[in-house]
Coordinates of C-alpha atoms and ligand atoms in Angstrom, one line a residue:
M1 CA -22.9 4.6 -8.1
K2 CA -26.0 3.4 -10.0
S3 CA -26.0 7.2 -10.6
L4 CA -22.7 7.4 -12.1
T5 CA -23.7 8.3 -16.0
A6 CA -20.7 9.7 -18.0
I7 CA -17.2 8.8 -18.4
I8 CA -14.8 12.0 -16.5
A9 CA -12.2 12.8 -18.6
F10 CA -9.7 14.7 -17.4
A11 CA -8.4 17.5 -19.7
A12 CA -4.2 18.4 -19.7
A13 CA -3.0 20.2 -17.0
S14 CA -1.8 23.1 -18.1
T15 CA 2.0 22.4 -16.3
A16 CA 4.7 20.6 -19.0
F17 CA 5.5 17.3 -17.7
A18 CA 8.9 18.1 -20.3
A19 CA 11.5 16.1 -17.9
P20 CA 13.4 12.9 -19.5
A21 CA 13.5 9.4 -17.5
V22 CA 16.5 9.4 -15.7
E23 CA 17.0 5.8 -14.3
K24 CA 18.4 6.3 -10.7
R25 CA 21.5 4.2 -9.5
T26 CA 21.2 1.4 -8.8
S27 CA 21.1 -1.3 -5.5
A28 CA 22.7 -3.8 -7.5
N29 CA 23.7 -6.3 -5.8
L30 CA 20.4 -7.5 -4.3
T31 CA 18.5 -9.3 -6.3
A32 CA 15.1 -8.3 -7.3
I33 CA 11.7 -10.0 -6.2
T34 CA 9.5 -11.7 -8.5
V35 CA 6.6 -13.3 -8.3
K36 CA 5.7 -17.1 -9.3
G37 CA 1.9 -18.9 -8.4
N38 CA 1.0 -17.6 -5.1
A39 CA 4.4 -16.6 -3.3
F40 CA 7.3 -14.1 -3.8
F41 CA 10.5 -15.4 -5.3
K42 CA 14.4 -14.4 -4.8
G43 CA 16.0 -16.5 -7.1
D44 CA 15.1 -19.6 -7.2
D45 CA 14.1 -19.4 -3.6
R46 CA 11.1 -18.5 -2.2
F47 CA 11.2 -15.4 -0.1
Y48 CA 9.2 -14.4 2.7
I49 CA 8.6 -10.8 4.0
R50 CA 9.9 -9.9 7.7
G51 CA 9.0 -6.8 7.9
V52 CA 8.6 -3.4 9.8
D53 CA 6.4 -0.5 8.6
Y54 CA 8.6 2.6 9.1
Q55 CA 6.9 5.9 9.5
P56 CA 8.9 8.1 11.8
G57 CA 6.7 10.8 12.9
G58 CA 3.6 9.9 11.8
S59 CA 0.8 11.2 9.2
S60 CA 0.8 13.6 11.6
D61 CA 4.5 14.4 11.5
L62 CA 5.0 14.0 7.8
A63 CA 8.5 13.5 7.0
D64 CA 10.5 11.6 4.4
P65 CA 12.9 8.8 6.3
I66 CA 14.8 7.5 3.7
A67 CA 16.2 10.9 2.6
N68 CA 18.1 11.6 4.7
V69 CA 21.4 9.8 5.3
T70 CA 21.5 10.6 9.0
T71 CA 18.2 9.2 9.6
C72 CA 19.0 5.9 7.5
T73 CA 21.4 5.4 8.5
R74 CA 21.0 5.2 12.3
D75 CA 17.7 3.4 11.6
I76 CA 18.7 0.4 9.4
A77 CA 21.3 -0.6 12.1
K78 CA 17.9 -1.2 13.7
F79 CA 16.4 -2.9 11.3
K80 CA 19.3 -5.0 10.6
D81 CA 20.1 -5.1 14.2
L82 CA 16.2 -7.0 14.3
G83 CA 17.1 -9.4 11.6
I84 CA 14.2 -8.2 9.1
N85 CA 14.3 -8.0 5.5
T86 CA 11.4 -5.5 4.2
I87 CA 10.3 -2.0 5.2
R88 CA 7.4 -0.8 4.0
I89 CA 7.3 3.5 3.9
Y90 CA 3.8 5.1 3.4
T91 CA 5.1 8.4 1.8
V92 CA 7.8 10.1 0.5
D93 CA 9.1 13.0 -1.2
N94 CA 9.7 12.3 -5.2
S95 CA 11.7 15.3 -5.8
A96 CA 13.6 13.7 -3.3
D97 CA 17.4 11.6 -3.6
H98 CA 16.8 8.2 -2.4
D99 CA 19.7 7.1 -3.4
D100 CA 22.4 6.8 -0.3
C101 CA 19.2 5.3 1.1
M102 CA 18.0 2.7 -0.9
Q103 CA 21.8 2.1 -1.0
L104 CA 22.2 1.3 2.6
L105 CA 18.8 -0.8 2.5
A106 CA 20.3 -3.2 0.0
D107 CA 23.7 -2.7 1.8
A108 CA 21.6 -4.3 4.4
G109 CA 19.6 -7.2 2.5
I110 CA 16.5 -4.8 2.5
Y111 CA 13.7 -4.4 0.4
L112 CA 11.3 -1.6 0.1
V113 CA 7.6 -1.6 -0.1
L114 CA 6.8 1.8 -1.1
D115 CA 2.7 3.5 -0.6
V116 CA 2.4 6.3 -3.4
N117 CA 0.3 7.9 -2.1
T118 CA 0.8 11.1 0.1
P119 CA -1.8 13.3 2.1
L120 CA -2.2 15.8 -0.6
Y121 CA -2.4 13.3 -3.9
S122 CA -4.2 9.9 -3.0
L123 CA -7.6 9.2 -3.7
N124 CA -10.4 10.6 -1.7
R125 CA -12.9 8.1 -0.8
D126 CA -15.5 10.0 -0.3
S127 CA -15.3 11.3 -3.6
P128 CA -13.3 8.8 -5.4
L129 CA -14.1 9.5 -9.1
L130 CA -13.1 12.9 -8.5
S131 CA -9.9 12.7 -6.9
Y132 CA -8.4 9.8 -10.0
N133 CA -7.3 12.5 -12.1
S134 CA -4.2 12.8 -13.8
K135 CA -2.8 15.4 -11.8
Y136 CA -3.1 12.6 -9.1
L137 CA -1.5 9.8 -11.9
Q138 CA 1.0 12.7 -12.5
N139 CA 2.4 12.5 -9.3
V140 CA 2.4 8.4 -9.1
F141 CA 4.3 7.7 -11.6
A142 CA 6.7 10.5 -10.9
T143 CA 7.3 8.8 -7.7
M144 CA 7.5 5.0 -9.3
E145 CA 10.3 6.6 -12.1
A146 CA 11.9 7.7 -8.9
F147 CA 12.2 4.2 -7.4
S148 CA 11.2 1.3 -10.1
G149 CA 15.7 1.9 -10.9
Y150 CA 16.6 0.0 -7.5
T151 CA 16.6 -3.4 -7.3
N152 CA 15.3 -3.9 -3.9
T153 CA 11.8 -1.8 -3.9
L154 CA 10.0 -5.3 -3.4
A155 CA 6.1 -3.7 -4.4
Y156 CA 4.4 -0.8 -4.8
F157 CA 1.0 0.1 -2.9
S158 CA -1.6 2.0 -4.5
G159 CA -3.5 2.6 -1.6
N160 CA -3.9 1.4 2.2
E161 CA -7.2 1.4 3.1
V162 CA -9.0 2.9 1.0
V163 CA -12.1 0.8 1.5
N164 CA -12.6 0.4 5.5
T165 CA -16.0 -0.1 5.8
D166 CA -18.9 -1.8 3.4
N167 CA -20.5 1.1 2.6
S168 CA -16.9 2.3 0.6
T169 CA -16.6 -0.6 -1.1
S170 CA -18.3 1.2 -3.8
T171 CA -14.8 3.4 -4.1
A172 CA -13.1 -0.3 -5.2
P173 CA -13.2 0.5 -8.7
Y174 CA -10.8 3.8 -8.3
V175 CA -8.3 1.5 -6.5
K176 CA -8.4 -1.1 -9.3
A177 CA -7.8 1.4 -11.8
V178 CA -4.8 2.8 -10.0
T179 CA -3.4 -0.3 -9.6
R180 CA -3.8 -0.9 -13.5
D181 CA -3.0 2.5 -14.0
M182 CA 0.6 1.7 -12.0
R183 CA 0.9 -2.1 -13.6
S184 CA 0.5 0.2 -17.3
Y185 CA 3.2 3.1 -16.8
L186 CA 5.6 0.3 -15.7
S187 CA 5.5 -1.3 -18.8
S188 CA 5.1 1.1 -21.2
R189 CA 8.1 3.1 -19.7
G190 CA 10.3 0.1 -20.0
H191 CA 10.7 -0.4 -15.9
R192 CA 11.5 -3.5 -14.1
Q193 CA 7.6 -5.2 -13.5
I194 CA 7.6 -4.2 -10.0
P195 CA 4.6 -5.8 -8.4
V196 CA 2.0 -3.5 -7.8
G197 CA -1.0 -4.3 -5.1
Y198 CA -3.8 -3.2 -2.2
S199 CA -3.3 -2.7 1.3
A200 CA -6.6 -3.6 2.9
A201 CA -8.2 -2.7 6.1
D202 CA -8.5 -5.4 8.3
V203 CA -12.8 -5.7 7.8
D204 CA -13.5 -9.1 7.9
S205 CA -16.8 -8.7 5.9
N206 CA -15.6 -8.0 2.8
R207 CA -11.8 -8.8 3.2
L208 CA -12.3 -11.9 0.8
E209 CA -14.7 -9.8 -1.9
M210 CA -11.7 -7.4 -2.0
A211 CA -9.0 -9.7 -2.4
Q212 CA -11.2 -11.6 -5.4
Y213 CA -12.2 -8.0 -7.2
M214 CA -8.2 -6.4 -7.1
N215 CA -7.2 -11.0 -9.3
C216 CA -10.6 -10.6 -10.7
G217 CA -11.0 -9.7 -15.1
T218 CA -8.5 -9.3 -17.9
D219 CA -4.5 -9.5 -17.1
D220 CA -3.8 -6.0 -17.4
E221 CA -6.3 -4.9 -14.3
R222 CA -5.3 -7.6 -12.6
S223 CA -3.2 -7.0 -9.4
D224 CA 0.4 -9.0 -8.8
F225 CA -0.4 -9.4 -5.0
F226 CA -2.8 -9.2 -2.3
A227 CA -1.8 -7.7 1.4
F228 CA -4.5 -7.0 4.1
N229 CA -3.9 -4.9 7.7
D230 CA -4.8 -7.2 10.7
Y231 CA -4.8 -6.8 13.9
S232 CA -6.7 -10.6 14.9
W233 CA -4.0 -12.4 16.5
C234 CA -3.6 -10.4 20.5
D235 CA -1.2 -12.6 22.7
P236 CA -2.2 -15.2 24.4
S237 CA -3.2 -16.5 21.3
S238 CA -2.8 -19.5 18.5
F239 CA -3.7 -20.3 14.8
T240 CA -6.6 -21.5 15.9
T241 CA -8.4 -19.1 18.7
S242 CA -6.9 -15.9 15.9
G243 CA -9.0 -17.0 13.7
W244 CA -5.6 -17.2 11.5
D245 CA -6.6 -20.7 10.6
Q246 CA -10.0 -20.0 9.3
K247 CA -7.8 -16.7 7.1
V248 CA -5.3 -19.7 5.6
K249 CA -8.8 -21.8 4.5
N250 CA -10.6 -18.6 3.0
F251 CA -7.3 -18.0 0.7
T252 CA -6.4 -21.1 -0.2
G253 CA -6.2 -21.2 -3.7
Y254 CA -6.3 -17.9 -4.2
G255 CA -3.7 -16.9 -7.3
L256 CA -1.8 -14.5 -6.1
P257 CA 1.0 -13.6 -3.5
L258 CA -0.3 -12.5 -0.5
F259 CA 0.7 -10.7 2.7
L260 CA -0.3 -9.1 6.0
S261 CA 0.5 -5.6 5.7
E262 CA 0.2 -4.7 9.3
Y263 CA 0.4 -6.5 12.0
G264 CA 0.9 -6.7 15.7
C265 CA -2.1 -6.2 18.0
N266 CA -1.7 -4.6 21.2
T267 CA -4.2 -4.8 23.4
N268 CA -2.2 -7.1 25.7
T269 CA 2.0 -7.8 26.0
R270 CA 3.1 -8.8 22.5
E271 CA 5.5 -11.8 22.6
W272 CA 4.7 -12.1 19.1
E273 CA 3.8 -15.5 19.0
E274 CA 1.9 -15.2 15.5
V275 CA 5.7 -15.0 14.3
T276 CA 5.8 -18.6 14.7
S277 CA 2.2 -19.3 12.8
L278 CA 3.4 -16.4 10.2
Y279 CA 6.6 -18.3 9.0
S280 CA 5.7 -22.2 9.5
T281 CA 3.2 -24.3 6.5
D282 CA 0.5 -23.9 8.9
M283 CA 0.2 -20.8 6.3
T284 CA 3.1 -20.8 3.9
A285 CA 1.4 -22.5 1.4
V286 CA -1.1 -19.8 0.8
Y287 CA 1.4 -16.6 3.0
S288 CA 4.5 -15.2 2.0
G289 CA 5.3 -13.6 5.7
G290 CA 4.0 -10.3 6.9
I291 CA 5.1 -6.9 8.0
V292 CA 5.1 -5.8 11.9
Y293 CA 3.0 -2.2 13.0
E294 CA 5.8 -0.3 13.7
Y295 CA 8.9 0.3 13.7
S296 CA 8.4 4.3 15.8
N297 CA 6.6 4.8 18.7
N298 CA 3.6 7.3 18.4
V299 CA 2.1 7.9 21.8
A300 CA -1.1 7.8 20.9
S301 CA -1.2 4.2 19.4
N302 CA 1.8 3.0 21.2
Y303 CA 2.6 0.1 18.6
G304 CA 6.0 1.5 18.7
L305 CA 9.6 -0.8 18.4
V306 CA 11.1 2.0 19.4
T307 CA 11.0 5.6 20.6
I308 CA 13.2 8.2 18.8
S309 CA 14.0 11.3 20.8
G310 CA 16.2 14.0 18.1
T311 CA 19.0 11.3 17.1
T312 CA 18.5 8.8 20.0
V313 CA 16.5 6.0 19.4
T314 CA 15.9 3.7 22.7
N315 CA 14.7 0.1 22.5
L316 CA 11.1 -0.4 23.7
A317 CA 10.5 -4.2 25.5
D318 CA 8.7 -5.3 21.8
Y319 CA 11.9 -4.6 20.3
S320 CA 13.2 -7.1 22.2
T321 CA 10.6 -9.6 22.6
L322 CA 10.2 -9.5 18.2
K323 CA 14.1 -9.8 17.8
A324 CA 14.5 -13.0 19.9
K325 CA 11.2 -14.4 18.1
Y326 CA 12.7 -14.1 14.3
A327 CA 15.9 -15.4 15.5
S328 CA 13.9 -18.1 16.4
V329 CA 11.5 -18.9 13.4
D330 CA 13.3 -20.0 10.6
N331 CA 11.2 -20.2 7.4
P332 CA 10.6 -23.8 6.2
T333 CA 13.1 -25.5 3.8
G334 CA 12.0 -26.2 0.5
D335 CA 9.3 -23.8 -1.0
G336 CA 7.3 -24.2 1.5
G337 CA 3.7 -25.6 0.0
Y338 CA 2.9 -22.8 -2.4
N339 CA 1.1 -22.8 -5.2
S340 CA 2.4 -22.2 -8.3
T341 CA -0.2 -22.6 -11.1
G342 CA -1.2 -19.1 -9.3
G343 CA -4.6 -17.6 -11.5
A344 CA -7.3 -15.3 -11.3
S345 CA -10.4 -15.1 -9.7
G346 CA -13.8 -15.0 -10.2
C347 CA -15.0 -11.1 -9.6
P348 CA -17.2 -11.2 -6.5
A349 CA -21.2 -10.3 -7.0
K350 CA -22.6 -7.7 -5.5
S351 CA -24.2 -7.8 -2.1
A352 CA -24.7 -6.2 0.9
N353 CA -21.8 -6.2 1.7
W354 CA -20.5 -5.4 -1.6
D355 CA -21.0 -2.9 -3.6
V356 CA -19.6 -3.2 -6.9
D357 CA -22.0 -5.1 -10.2
G358 CA -19.2 -6.5 -12.5
D359 CA -15.4 -5.8 -13.5
S360 CA -16.2 -1.9 -15.3
L361 CA -13.3 0.7 -14.7
P362 CA -13.2 3.8 -15.1
A363 CA -10.7 4.8 -18.0
I364 CA -7.5 6.3 -17.5
P365 CA -8.1 9.9 -17.6
V366 CA -6.9 11.2 -20.9
A367 CA -4.1 13.5 -19.9
A368 CA -2.8 10.8 -17.9
E369 CA -2.6 8.5 -21.3
A370 CA 0.3 11.1 -22.2
Y371 CA 2.1 10.1 -19.4
L372 CA 2.6 6.7 -20.4
T373 CA 4.9 7.4 -23.5
S374 CA 6.6 10.4 -22.2
G375 CA 7.1 9.8 -18.8
A376 CA 5.7 11.5 -15.6
G377 CA 8.1 14.2 -15.0
T378 CA 9.5 15.4 -11.9
G379 CA 7.0 14.4 -8.6
V380 CA 6.2 17.5 -6.4
G381 CA 7.1 16.5 -3.6
L382 CA 5.3 16.6 0.0
T383 CA 4.6 20.0 -0.4
G384 CA 2.4 20.2 -3.7
T385 CA -0.5 21.8 -4.0
G386 CA -2.4 18.5 -4.5
S387 CA -4.6 17.1 -6.4
Q388 CA -7.8 17.1 -4.9
D389 CA -8.4 20.6 -4.1
G390 CA -7.3 22.0 -7.6
A391 CA -5.1 25.1 -6.7
G392 CA -3.5 26.5 -9.3
E393 CA -5.6 24.8 -11.8
D394 CA -8.4 25.9 -13.5
V395 CA -11.5 24.4 -12.5
D396 CA -14.0 26.3 -14.8
G397 CA -16.8 24.5 -14.3
G398 CA -15.3 22.0 -13.4
Q399 CA -16.7 22.0 -9.5
S400 CA -20.3 22.3 -10.4
T401 CA -20.1 20.3 -13.2
G402 CA -19.0 17.8 -11.0
I403 CA -21.1 17.6 -8.5
A404 CA -23.9 17.6 -10.5
V405 CA -22.4 14.5 -13.1
T406 CA -21.7 12.2 -9.8
G407 CA -25.6 13.1 -8.5
S408 CA -24.5 11.0 -5.6
G409 CA -25.0 13.6 -3.1
T410 CA -21.4 12.9 -1.5
A411 CA -19.1 14.3 -3.8
T412 CA -18.1 17.0 -2.4
T413 CA -15.8 19.8 -3.5
D414 CA -15.1 21.4 -0.7
A415 CA -11.5 20.6 0.6
S416 CA -12.5 21.9 4.8
A417 CA -15.7 19.7 4.7
S418 CA -14.1 16.5 3.2
A419 CA -13.0 13.8 5.9
N420 CA -9.9 15.0 6.6
S421 CA -7.6 11.5 7.1
S422 CA -6.2 11.0 10.1
S423 CA -9.5 12.2 12.1
S424 CA -11.2 9.5 10.0
D425 CA -8.9 7.1 10.5
E426 CA -8.2 6.7 14.3
S427 CA -12.0 6.7 14.1
A428 CA -12.3 3.5 12.4
A429 CA -9.3 2.7 14.4
A430 CA -11.3 2.3 17.4
I431 CA -14.2 0.8 15.8
L432 CA -12.2 -2.1 13.0
A433 CA -9.1 -2.0 15.6
P434 CA -6.7 -0.7 11.7
P435 CA -4.7 1.7 13.9
S436 CA -2.6 2.7 10.7
M437 CA -2.0 6.3 10.9
T438 CA -1.6 6.3 6.7
P439 CA -2.5 9.8 5.6
I440 CA -5.6 8.4 2.6
I441 CA -7.4 11.3 1.8
V442 CA -7.6 15.4 3.1
G443 CA -9.1 17.1 0.7
A444 CA -12.1 16.9 -2.2
L445 CA -10.8 18.9 -5.4
V446 CA -10.6 18.0 -8.5
T447 CA -8.5 19.4 -11.6
S448 CA -9.9 21.2 -15.1
F449 CA -12.2 18.2 -16.9
T450 CA -14.6 17.6 -19.9
I451 CA -17.3 14.8 -20.3
F452 CA -18.0 12.5 -22.8
G453 CA -19.3 9.5 -22.9
S454 CA -20.9 7.5 -20.7
F455 CA -20.8 4.6 -18.9
L456 CA -21.8 2.5 -15.9
L457 CA -19.8 0.5 -12.5
Ligands
NAG501 C1 18.3 15.0 8.9 O1 18.7 14.6 10.2 C2 18.9 15.0 11.4 C3 18.8 13.9 11.9 O2 17.4 13.8 12.6 C4 18.8 16.4 11.0 O3 19.8 16.5 12.6 C5 19.5 16.9 10.4 O4 18.7 18.7 9.7 C6 18.4 16.0 8.8 N1 19.1 16.9 7.1 C7 18.2 17.3 6.3 C8 18.8 17.8 5.2 O5 17.1 17.1 6.5
NAG502 C1 26.5 -4.6 -1.7 O1 28.0 -4.1 -2.3 C2 28.1 -3.3 -0.6 C3 29.6 -2.7 -0.8 O2 30.1 -3.1 -2.3 C4 28.6 -4.4 0.2 O3 29.1 -3.9 1.1 C5 27.4 -5.3 0.8 O4 27.6 -6.3 1.3 C6 26.7 -6.0 0.0 N1 25.5 -6.0 -0.2 C7 24.7 -7.6 0.0 C8 23.5 -7.6 0.4 O5 25.6 -7.8 -1.0
NAG503 C1 -21.2 4.7 6.4 O1 -21.4 4.2 7.5 C2 -20.9 4.4 9.2 C3 -20.8 3.8 10.1 O2 -21.7 2.7 9.8 C4 -21.3 6.2 8.4 O3 -20.8 6.5 9.5 C5 -20.4 6.7 7.4 O4 -21.6 7.9 6.9 C6 -21.3 6.1 6.1 N1 -21.6 6.2 4.6 C7 -21.9 6.7 3.7 C8 -21.3 7.1 2.4 O5 -22.9 6.4 3.5
NAG504 C1 -14.3 -16.0 5.8 O1 -14.9 -16.4 4.7 C2 -16.7 -16.5 5.2 C3 -17.6 -16.8 4.1 O2 -16.9 -15.2 2.8 C4 -16.3 -15.2 6.0 O3 -18.0 -15.2 6.2 C5 -15.6 -15.2 7.3 O4 -15.7 -14.4 7.9 C6 -14.5 -15.1 7.0 N1 -13.4 -15.6 8.2 C7 -12.6 -14.7 8.0 C8 -11.8 -14.9 9.5 O5 -11.9 -14.2 6.9
NAG505 C1 -3.5 -23.3 -7.3 O1 -4.4 -22.0 -7.1 C2 -5.1 -22.1 -8.9 C3 -5.3 -21.0 -9.3 O2 -5.8 -20.6 -8.0 C4 -6.3 -22.9 -7.8 O3 -7.5 -23.6 -9.0 C5 -5.7 -24.4 -7.2 O4 -7.0 -24.8 -6.8 C6 -5.1 -24.4 -6.2 N1 -4.1 -25.2 -5.8 C7 -4.5 -25.0 -4.8 C8 -3.8 -27.0 -3.7 O5 -4.4 -24.5 -3.5
NAG506 C1 -6.9 18.0 9.7 O1 -5.6 17.1 10.1 C2 -4.8 18.4 9.5 C3 -3.0 18.1 10.6 O2 -3.5 17.0 12.1 C4 -5.0 19.8 10.1 O3 -4.1 20.6 10.6 C5 -6.3 20.1 9.2 O4 -6.7 21.2 9.8 C6 -6.9 18.7 10.0 N1 -8.8 19.4 8.9 C7 -9.5 19.2 9.3 C8 -10.6 19.3 8.1 O5 -10.2 19.3 10.1

């Protein structure tokens, strides 16, 4: 990163996105969730996320589960039976209609936490500068355009596990820039200020730094919440044995709502004892609940609560245990001891585990700025040409210039040479235990761009 000496501003892609913003039907009878201090609220009441990660098919068989009323109706019945109030979806088709499934979710009292990335449109941790471009942001903004009219859209994730090692912390400024851009899109387009934050990998050595970093600097750059994936409570365990007591201690005084975006260690039989801690005053002053990984079983990782075969859904043992646990664990009365002050963190110092100095962020690509005022237009869905391989774009001079500019030695523009999202995640999972099958990264090409100015990260 130190070798970066130029601002890259991506020139306008040739495609015109002229469609006006159309406010989708609102699921108006579910109260929108707001942030106060370090907690979520539903009206005047503290709101705790009781969620399940929902990605039937996983990243290998990518499908949008809330674009099909048959499948969402089938699964929402299970969500009601389980007693949850939130689902997390890792990838949606932003060209599809979600009105019916979002209304059915609202009718069931269920909120959506939505990742805005797809395998084709996402930051590439091996070449963050090249993948942070206007074509990428157009698709992110189009996803928000499609979902921001629903009152049961609880929050957006700007990224998932982009930083997954100490030596990938240098990508954090790009994650933070995307978060900033998403927040400015909502406000400049007059949408509800839906909370935007990041879902961090289960990495002890930089978790706190990442959280501080996403909450430091000016208000327009700070996130609305922070979340991380956590597989450290493996039954039989306890609040202290799991180290969750330390995660409360370490985050005490943190000024944003905090929750677990994936949890549910499966090395032993899952008794879901962590549910008792998560919704007790041991944790609620600092945490606002969490999301169990995951609804449908993937035989390779085996975290599922149910198996899906055609239209048949079969409960696994973990389903009944979790359902009974949720039913027996109430939220604390009152406000759970939340911190009503909230506020910014200091930026973490550069160190052996944190390869970011200060708080400078890359500027929003010039072409993407137009979307803030004119709207993003239509999303490309799951089948677009991708923001990383540059297909269909004018890449005249782009590739070679891009490499020369970054000079990082890692900025390949060859999609086939770059990390495959699922394989890189699975290998990371073996070491770090986050089993997320989430697509983050696929290719690595770039839209056309021009170079001017200079900046240092
Ligand atoms: C919706 O899902 C059902 C059940 O999997 C399937 O039979 C149907 O073809 C899907 N509909 C569409 C439009 O994809
Ligand atoms: C929302 O309205 C629908 C249709 O009137 C109703 O079935 C559902 O129970 C309502 N949901 C809530 C949370 O009030
Ligand atoms: C980061 O470290 C991992 C293993 O520790 C290594 O495989 C990888 O090549 C490193 N990446 C960079 C960009 O140095
Ligand atoms: C708590 O913070 C300390 C100091 O930054 C760190 O060494 C430790 O790993 C953290 N513990 C957990 C459980 O995150
Ligand atoms: C509440 O949050 C503020 C701002 O982050 C912090 O300064 C203060 O120490 C926190 N109070 C408690 C009791 O954690
Ligand atoms: C990445 O994974 C996809 C889906 O599993 C596969 O089709 C593709 O060939 C893989 N690419 C590389 C470079 O391994």
